Amino acid sequence: QLQLQESGPGLVKPSETLSLTCTVSGGSIRGSTYYWGWLRQPPGKGLEWIGSISEGGSTFYSPSLESRLTMSVDTSKNHFSLKVRSVTAADTAMYYCARRNLDSHAFDVWGQGTKVIVSS
Amino acid sequence: QSVVTQPPSASGTPGQRVTISCSGSSSNIGRNAVNWYQQVPGTAPKLLIYTNTQRPSGVPDRFSGSKSGTSASLAISGLQSEDEAIYHCEVWDDNLKAVFGGGTKLSVL
């Protein structure tokens, strides 16, 4: 059974870079049928898609965040990563990684989420 | 403010049928498929409906989805207490890529 697990610092200072990794277990990150995505949910608010990446490194980013984002994938370690530069308090959120299934065009497997607070 | 809108709340009593709407435009719902996710507070979202009407394996047939024009709906029949959750719609927007509605909190009274 495929599982995704987010990891990274829970506290980031303003203006610094937020870095998260999503490790995939119970299956391979390889596969042309899937993209791998990051999403977030600020406290008390709705979900926001951040971006998605393929096994080959092709990326789709949210236009509102694109200038601050870098996503990467490491197939040898079966994980993918997110970096968000120049963070502010508005980046405080629960961050989720998820698999985007290109057959169903949906996020069909989700990690449990990791809470990130931006504060000095 | 999302380009796709949902009512912030909905409610029903056990056994009742409730519907949750998701309203968009010609650049998103009008031309692309809609997905629905269920999020029990404190947990990660779970895929409930994909491609407008399809249920993943394991999702009860009490849950159904539909789409017409630039709007979509999620219907829950035979409402149960465990259905109390936040329901999110999601669709691909030609300009913004993947977008979510603000979520609808369903209360079972």
PDB file of C-alpha atoms in Angstrom:
ATOM      1  CA  GLN A   1       0.000   0.000   0.000  1.00  0.00           C
ATOM      2  CA  LEU A   2       1.481   3.289  -1.122  1.00  0.00           C
ATOM      3  CA  GLN A   3       2.292   5.737   1.664  1.00  0.00           C
ATOM      4  CA  LEU A   4       3.648   9.283   1.601  1.00  0.00           C
ATOM      5  CA  GLN A   5       5.422  10.942   4.523  1.00  0.00           C
ATOM      6  CA  GLU A   6       6.366  14.596   4.781  1.00  0.00           C
ATOM      7  CA  SER A   7       9.429  15.684   6.736  1.00  0.00           C
ATOM      8  CA  GLY A   8      11.144  18.962   7.498  1.00  0.00           C
ATOM      9  CA  PRO A   9      11.491  21.733  10.081  1.00  0.00           C
ATOM     10  CA  GLY A  10       8.324  22.758  11.861  1.00  0.00           C
ATOM     11  CA  LEU A  11       9.567  26.305  12.455  1.00  0.00           C
ATOM     12  CA  VAL A  12      11.089  28.643   9.870  1.00  0.00           C
ATOM     13  CA  LYS A  13      12.153  32.243  10.365  1.00  0.00           C
ATOM     14  CA  PRO A  14      10.716  35.012   8.171  1.00  0.00           C
ATOM     15  CA  SER A  15      12.716  35.691   4.985  1.00  0.00           C
ATOM     16  CA  GLU A  16      14.350  32.247   5.149  1.00  0.00           C
ATOM     17  CA  THR A  17      13.713  29.171   2.982  1.00  0.00           C
ATOM     18  CA  LEU A  18      11.190  26.475   3.869  1.00  0.00           C
ATOM     19  CA  SER A  19      12.395  23.006   2.827  1.00  0.00           C
ATOM     20  CA  LEU A  20      10.278  19.863   2.911  1.00  0.00           C
ATOM     21  CA  THR A  21      10.733  16.314   1.627  1.00  0.00           C
ATOM     22  CA  CYS A  22       8.097  13.716   0.837  1.00  0.00           C
ATOM     23  CA  THR A  23       9.245  10.095   1.032  1.00  0.00           C
ATOM     24  CA  VAL A  24       7.258   7.513  -0.910  1.00  0.00           C
ATOM     25  CA  SER A  25       7.051   3.969   0.467  1.00  0.00           C
ATOM     26  CA  GLY A  26       5.180   0.850  -0.577  1.00  0.00           C
ATOM     27  CA  GLY A  27       5.652   1.724  -4.238  1.00  0.00           C
ATOM     28  CA  SER A  28       7.884   3.513  -6.697  1.00  0.00           C
ATOM     29  CA  ILE A  29       7.951   7.185  -7.493  1.00  0.00           C
ATOM     30  CA  ARG A  30       8.604   6.144 -11.092  1.00  0.00           C
ATOM     31  CA  GLY A  31       5.685   5.939 -13.426  1.00  0.00           C
ATOM     32  CA  SER A  32       4.394   8.017 -16.303  1.00  0.00           C
ATOM     33  CA  THR A  33       0.855   7.860 -14.930  1.00  0.00           C
ATOM     34  CA  TYR A  34       1.673  10.017 -11.931  1.00  0.00           C
ATOM     35  CA  TYR A  35       2.802  13.440 -10.907  1.00  0.00           C
ATOM     36  CA  TRP A  36       3.768  14.246  -7.322  1.00  0.00           C
ATOM     37  CA  GLY A  37       2.345  17.312  -5.670  1.00  0.00           C
ATOM     38  CA  TRP A  38       2.561  19.685  -2.746  1.00  0.00           C
ATOM     39  CA  LEU A  39      -0.470  21.362  -1.219  1.00  0.00           C
ATOM     40  CA  ARG A  40      -1.017  23.433   1.896  1.00  0.00           C
ATOM     41  CA  GLN A  41      -3.797  24.504   4.217  1.00  0.00           C
ATOM     42  CA  PRO A  42      -3.418  27.642   6.374  1.00  0.00           C
ATOM     43  CA  PRO A  43      -5.068  27.417   9.789  1.00  0.00           C
ATOM     44  CA  GLY A  44      -8.853  27.504   9.447  1.00  0.00           C
ATOM     45  CA  LYS A  45      -8.703  27.910   5.674  1.00  0.00           C
ATOM     46  CA  GLY A  46      -9.117  25.856   2.531  1.00  0.00           C
ATOM     47  CA  LEU A  47      -6.651  23.813   0.539  1.00  0.00           C
ATOM     48  CA  GLU A  48      -4.167  25.454  -1.824  1.00  0.00           C
ATOM     49  CA  TRP A  49      -2.226  23.649  -4.550  1.00  0.00           C
ATOM     50  CA  ILE A  50       1.445  24.650  -4.577  1.00  0.00           C
ATOM     51  CA  GLY A  51       2.857  22.635  -7.463  1.00  0.00           C
ATOM     52  CA  SER A  52       3.477  19.235  -9.000  1.00  0.00           C
ATOM     53  CA  ILE A  53       6.490  17.388 -10.433  1.00  0.00           C
ATOM     54  CA  SER A  54       6.936  14.321 -12.619  1.00  0.00           C
ATOM     55  CA  GLU A  55       9.487  11.542 -12.122  1.00  0.00           C
ATOM     56  CA  GLY A  56      11.528  13.186 -14.858  1.00  0.00           C
ATOM     57  CA  GLY A  57      11.523  16.573 -13.161  1.00  0.00           C
ATOM     58  CA  SER A  58       8.874  18.380 -15.224  1.00  0.00           C
ATOM     59  CA  THR A  59       7.115  20.906 -13.017  1.00  0.00           C
ATOM     60  CA  PHE A  60       3.819  22.775 -12.792  1.00  0.00           C
ATOM     61  CA  TYR A  61       3.730  25.599 -10.248  1.00  0.00           C
ATOM     62  CA  SER A  62       0.936  27.742  -8.870  1.00  0.00           C
ATOM     63  CA  PRO A  63       1.228  31.129 -10.612  1.00  0.00           C
ATOM     64  CA  SER A  64       0.860  32.945  -7.292  1.00  0.00           C
ATOM     65  CA  LEU A  65       3.839  31.121  -5.748  1.00  0.00           C
ATOM     66  CA  GLU A  66       5.982  30.307  -8.775  1.00  0.00           C
ATOM     67  CA  SER A  67       8.597  33.028  -8.211  1.00  0.00           C
ATOM     68  CA  ARG A  68       9.494  31.570  -4.800  1.00  0.00           C
ATOM     69  CA  LEU A  69       9.296  27.847  -5.553  1.00  0.00           C
ATOM     70  CA  THR A  70      11.663  25.062  -6.436  1.00  0.00           C
ATOM     71  CA  MET A  71      10.568  21.434  -6.613  1.00  0.00           C
ATOM     72  CA  SER A  72      12.882  18.493  -7.244  1.00  0.00           C
ATOM     73  CA  VAL A  73      12.679  14.711  -7.403  1.00  0.00           C
ATOM     74  CA  ASP A  74      15.212  12.016  -6.506  1.00  0.00           C
ATOM     75  CA  THR A  75      14.098   8.671  -7.928  1.00  0.00           C
ATOM     76  CA  SER A  76      17.048   6.823  -6.339  1.00  0.00           C
ATOM     77  CA  LYS A  77      15.783   7.827  -2.897  1.00  0.00           C
ATOM     78  CA  ASN A  78      12.118   7.588  -3.870  1.00  0.00           C
ATOM     79  CA  HIS A  79      11.390  11.083  -2.662  1.00  0.00           C
ATOM     80  CA  PHE A  80      10.583  14.559  -3.898  1.00  0.00           C
ATOM     81  CA  SER A  81      11.166  17.946  -2.309  1.00  0.00           C
ATOM     82  CA  LEU A  82       9.842  21.476  -2.007  1.00  0.00           C
ATOM     83  CA  LYS A  83      11.635  24.736  -1.318  1.00  0.00           C
ATOM     84  CA  VAL A  84       9.803  28.003  -0.705  1.00  0.00           C
ATOM     85  CA  ARG A  85      12.052  31.058  -0.525  1.00  0.00           C
ATOM     86  CA  SER A  86      11.538  34.309   1.382  1.00  0.00           C
ATOM     87  CA  VAL A  87       8.773  33.002   3.617  1.00  0.00           C
ATOM     88  CA  THR A  88       6.416  35.211   5.604  1.00  0.00           C
ATOM     89  CA  ALA A  89       3.751  34.526   8.212  1.00  0.00           C
ATOM     90  CA  ALA A  90       1.330  33.937   5.323  1.00  0.00           C
ATOM     91  CA  ASP A  91       3.229  30.721   4.549  1.00  0.00           C
ATOM     92  CA  THR A  92       2.277  29.255   7.931  1.00  0.00           C
ATOM     93  CA  ALA A  93       0.201  26.171   7.123  1.00  0.00           C
ATOM     94  CA  MET A  94      -0.186  22.426   7.190  1.00  0.00           C
ATOM     95  CA  TYR A  95       1.771  21.148   4.193  1.00  0.00           C
ATOM     96  CA  TYR A  96       0.706  17.962   2.420  1.00  0.00           C
ATOM     97  CA  CYS A  97       2.348  15.916  -0.291  1.00  0.00           C
ATOM     98  CA  ALA A  98       0.105  13.877  -2.559  1.00  0.00           C
ATOM     99  CA  ARG A  99       0.145  11.728  -5.681  1.00  0.00           C
ATOM    100  CA  ARG A 100      -1.566  13.157  -8.752  1.00  0.00           C
ATOM    101  CA  ASN A 101      -3.012  10.325 -10.801  1.00  0.00           C
ATOM    102  CA  LEU A 102      -3.088  11.347 -14.454  1.00  0.00           C
ATOM    103  CA  ASP A 103      -5.751   8.736 -15.276  1.00  0.00           C
ATOM    104  CA  SER A 104      -8.227  10.054 -12.723  1.00  0.00           C
ATOM    105  CA  HIS A 105      -6.849  13.607 -12.776  1.00  0.00           C
ATOM    106  CA  ALA A 106      -7.057  13.652  -8.984  1.00  0.00           C
ATOM    107  CA  PHE A 107      -4.861  13.580  -5.897  1.00  0.00           C
ATOM    108  CA  ASP A 108      -5.528   9.986  -4.917  1.00  0.00           C
ATOM    109  CA  VAL A 109      -2.955   9.328  -2.175  1.00  0.00           C
ATOM    110  CA  TRP A 110      -2.035  11.865   0.514  1.00  0.00           C
ATOM    111  CA  GLY A 111       0.570  12.153   3.216  1.00  0.00           C
ATOM    112  CA  GLN A 112      -0.548  12.884   6.764  1.00  0.00           C
ATOM    113  CA  GLY A 113       0.755  16.449   6.575  1.00  0.00           C
ATOM    114  CA  THR A 114       3.386  18.433   8.429  1.00  0.00           C
ATOM    115  CA  LYS A 115       2.771  21.707  10.240  1.00  0.00           C
ATOM    116  CA  VAL A 116       5.065  24.608   9.376  1.00  0.00           C
ATOM    117  CA  ILE A 117       5.061  27.840  11.369  1.00  0.00           C
ATOM    118  CA  VAL A 118       6.857  30.933  10.117  1.00  0.00           C
ATOM    119  CA  SER A 119       7.948  32.991  13.085  1.00  0.00           C
ATOM    120  CA  SER A 120      11.020  34.651  14.488  1.00  0.00           C
TER     121      SER A 120
ATOM    122  CA  GLN B   1     -10.879  34.493  -2.632  1.00  0.00           C
ATOM    123  CA  SER B   2     -10.888  31.356  -4.756  1.00  0.00           C
ATOM    124  CA  VAL B   3     -12.118  31.377  -8.358  1.00  0.00           C
ATOM    125  CA  VAL B   4     -14.180  28.339  -7.399  1.00  0.00           C
ATOM    126  CA  THR B   5     -16.755  28.901  -4.666  1.00  0.00           C
ATOM    127  CA  GLN B   6     -18.455  26.645  -2.164  1.00  0.00           C
ATOM    128  CA  PRO B   7     -20.898  27.479   0.639  1.00  0.00           C
ATOM    129  CA  PRO B   8     -18.945  27.656   3.904  1.00  0.00           C
ATOM    130  CA  SER B   9     -21.351  25.388   5.735  1.00  0.00           C
ATOM    131  CA  ALA B  10     -24.116  22.834   5.297  1.00  0.00           C
ATOM    132  CA  SER B  11     -26.076  20.657   7.663  1.00  0.00           C
ATOM    133  CA  GLY B  12     -28.517  17.783   7.827  1.00  0.00           C
ATOM    134  CA  THR B  13     -29.997  15.213  10.151  1.00  0.00           C
ATOM    135  CA  PRO B  14     -29.192  11.480  10.105  1.00  0.00           C
ATOM    136  CA  GLY B  15     -30.802   9.730   7.156  1.00  0.00           C
ATOM    137  CA  GLN B  16     -31.324  12.954   5.227  1.00  0.00           C
ATOM    138  CA  ARG B  17     -29.937  13.798   1.782  1.00  0.00           C
ATOM    139  CA  VAL B  18     -27.697  16.850   1.504  1.00  0.00           C
ATOM    140  CA  THR B  19     -26.016  18.508  -1.440  1.00  0.00           C
ATOM    141  CA  ILE B  20     -22.946  20.733  -1.573  1.00  0.00           C
ATOM    142  CA  SER B  21     -22.360  22.999  -4.537  1.00  0.00           C
ATOM    143  CA  CYS B  22     -19.178  24.105  -6.276  1.00  0.00           C
ATOM    144  CA  SER B  23     -19.466  27.059  -8.657  1.00  0.00           C
ATOM    145  CA  GLY B  24     -16.840  28.088 -11.167  1.00  0.00           C
ATOM    146  CA  SER B  25     -16.455  29.432 -14.690  1.00  0.00           C
ATOM    147  CA  SER B  26     -15.820  28.498 -18.298  1.00  0.00           C
ATOM    148  CA  SER B  27     -12.065  28.331 -17.664  1.00  0.00           C
ATOM    149  CA  ASN B  28     -12.342  25.682 -14.985  1.00  0.00           C
ATOM    150  CA  ILE B  29     -15.508  23.687 -14.253  1.00  0.00           C
ATOM    151  CA  GLY B  30     -16.942  24.590 -17.647  1.00  0.00           C
ATOM    152  CA  ARG B  31     -14.279  22.595 -19.432  1.00  0.00           C
ATOM    153  CA  ASN B  32     -12.521  20.332 -16.907  1.00  0.00           C
ATOM    154  CA  ALA B  33     -13.404  17.521 -14.523  1.00  0.00           C
ATOM    155  CA  VAL B  34     -14.212  18.124 -10.872  1.00  0.00           C
ATOM    156  CA  ASN B  35     -12.931  16.137  -7.916  1.00  0.00           C
ATOM    157  CA  TRP B  36     -14.223  16.055  -4.347  1.00  0.00           C
ATOM    158  CA  TYR B  37     -12.270  15.375  -1.177  1.00  0.00           C
ATOM    159  CA  GLN B  38     -13.460  14.624   2.346  1.00  0.00           C
ATOM    160  CA  GLN B  39     -11.420  15.937   5.273  1.00  0.00           C
ATOM    161  CA  VAL B  40     -12.256  14.855   8.789  1.00  0.00           C
ATOM    162  CA  PRO B  41     -10.888  17.554  11.133  1.00  0.00           C
ATOM    163  CA  GLY B  42      -7.307  16.877  12.151  1.00  0.00           C
ATOM    164  CA  THR B  43      -6.655  14.475   9.278  1.00  0.00           C
ATOM    165  CA  ALA B  44      -5.487  14.654   5.675  1.00  0.00           C
ATOM    166  CA  PRO B  45      -7.994  14.983   2.834  1.00  0.00           C
ATOM    167  CA  LYS B  46      -9.232  11.806   1.189  1.00  0.00           C
ATOM    168  CA  LEU B  47     -10.360  11.460  -2.425  1.00  0.00           C
ATOM    169  CA  LEU B  48     -14.129  10.965  -2.499  1.00  0.00           C
ATOM    170  CA  ILE B  49     -15.220  11.586  -6.105  1.00  0.00           C
ATOM    171  CA  TYR B  50     -13.082  11.992  -9.235  1.00  0.00           C
ATOM    172  CA  THR B  51     -13.833  13.005 -12.800  1.00  0.00           C
ATOM    173  CA  ASN B  52     -17.191  14.493 -11.791  1.00  0.00           C
ATOM    174  CA  THR B  53     -18.992  11.261 -10.926  1.00  0.00           C
ATOM    175  CA  GLN B  54     -16.568   8.392 -10.222  1.00  0.00           C
ATOM    176  CA  ARG B  55     -16.082   6.849  -6.788  1.00  0.00           C
ATOM    177  CA  PRO B  56     -12.726   5.312  -5.772  1.00  0.00           C
ATOM    178  CA  SER B  57     -12.851   1.797  -4.440  1.00  0.00           C
ATOM    179  CA  GLY B  58     -14.137   1.762  -0.873  1.00  0.00           C
ATOM    180  CA  VAL B  59     -16.231   4.928  -1.059  1.00  0.00           C
ATOM    181  CA  PRO B  60     -19.881   4.141  -0.262  1.00  0.00           C
ATOM    182  CA  ASP B  61     -22.436   4.703  -3.008  1.00  0.00           C
ATOM    183  CA  ARG B  62     -24.210   7.137  -0.670  1.00  0.00           C
ATOM    184  CA  PHE B  63     -21.781   9.663  -2.112  1.00  0.00           C
ATOM    185  CA  SER B  64     -22.403  10.860  -5.659  1.00  0.00           C
ATOM    186  CA  GLY B  65     -21.159  13.686  -7.847  1.00  0.00           C
ATOM    187  CA  SER B  66     -22.592  15.586 -10.784  1.00  0.00           C
ATOM    188  CA  LYS B  67     -21.662  18.480 -13.037  1.00  0.00           C
ATOM    189  CA  SER B  68     -23.660  20.819 -15.230  1.00  0.00           C
ATOM    190  CA  GLY B  69     -22.215  23.778 -17.078  1.00  0.00           C
ATOM    191  CA  THR B  70     -19.965  25.746 -14.732  1.00  0.00           C
ATOM    192  CA  SER B  71     -21.234  24.136 -11.519  1.00  0.00           C
ATOM    193  CA  ALA B  72     -20.773  20.807  -9.796  1.00  0.00           C
ATOM    194  CA  SER B  73     -22.473  19.165  -6.841  1.00  0.00           C
ATOM    195  CA  LEU B  74     -21.732  16.522  -4.261  1.00  0.00           C
ATOM    196  CA  ALA B  75     -24.724  14.646  -2.862  1.00  0.00           C
ATOM    197  CA  ILE B  76     -24.724  12.553   0.285  1.00  0.00           C
ATOM    198  CA  SER B  77     -27.741  10.374   0.886  1.00  0.00           C
ATOM    199  CA  GLY B  78     -28.605   8.508   4.095  1.00  0.00           C
ATOM    200  CA  LEU B  79     -26.518  10.991   6.082  1.00  0.00           C
ATOM    201  CA  GLN B  80     -24.525   9.459   8.923  1.00  0.00           C
ATOM    202  CA  SER B  81     -22.708  11.013  11.865  1.00  0.00           C
ATOM    203  CA  GLU B  82     -19.341   9.957  10.453  1.00  0.00           C
ATOM    204  CA  ASP B  83     -20.022  12.104   7.382  1.00  0.00           C
ATOM    205  CA  GLU B  84     -19.357  15.186   9.505  1.00  0.00           C
ATOM    206  CA  ALA B  85     -16.305  16.660   7.795  1.00  0.00           C
ATOM    207  CA  ILE B  86     -15.097  19.394   5.464  1.00  0.00           C
ATOM    208  CA  TYR B  87     -15.721  18.752   1.766  1.00  0.00           C
ATOM    209  CA  HIS B  88     -13.465  20.343  -0.846  1.00  0.00           C
ATOM    210  CA  CYS B  89     -14.020  20.553  -4.591  1.00  0.00           C
ATOM    211  CA  GLU B  90     -11.017  20.756  -6.924  1.00  0.00           C
ATOM    212  CA  VAL B  91     -10.728  21.465 -10.624  1.00  0.00           C
ATOM    213  CA  TRP B  92      -8.073  22.325 -13.195  1.00  0.00           C
ATOM    214  CA  ASP B  93      -8.240  25.969 -14.255  1.00  0.00           C
ATOM    215  CA  ASP B  94      -6.754  26.897 -17.630  1.00  0.00           C
ATOM    216  CA  ASN B  95      -5.046  29.950 -16.113  1.00  0.00           C
ATOM    217  CA  LEU B  96      -4.396  29.009 -12.499  1.00  0.00           C
ATOM    218  CA  LYS B  97      -3.909  25.248 -12.878  1.00  0.00           C
ATOM    219  CA  ALA B  98      -5.245  23.222  -9.920  1.00  0.00           C
ATOM    220  CA  VAL B  99      -7.718  25.217  -7.824  1.00  0.00           C
ATOM    221  CA  PHE B 100      -9.793  24.340  -4.792  1.00  0.00           C
ATOM    222  CA  GLY B 101     -13.016  25.755  -3.485  1.00  0.00           C
ATOM    223  CA  GLY B 102     -12.859  27.147   0.039  1.00  0.00           C
ATOM    224  CA  GLY B 103     -14.354  23.996   1.534  1.00  0.00           C
ATOM    225  CA  THR B 104     -17.787  23.303   3.024  1.00  0.00           C
ATOM    226  CA  LYS B 105     -18.106  22.211   6.639  1.00  0.00           C
ATOM    227  CA  LEU B 106     -20.878  19.653   6.938  1.00  0.00           C
ATOM    228  CA  SER B 107     -22.565  19.269  10.309  1.00  0.00           C
ATOM    229  CA  VAL B 108     -24.768  16.292  11.143  1.00  0.00           C
ATOM    230  CA  LEU B 109     -27.323  17.556  13.630  1.00  0.00           C
TER     231      LEU B 109
END
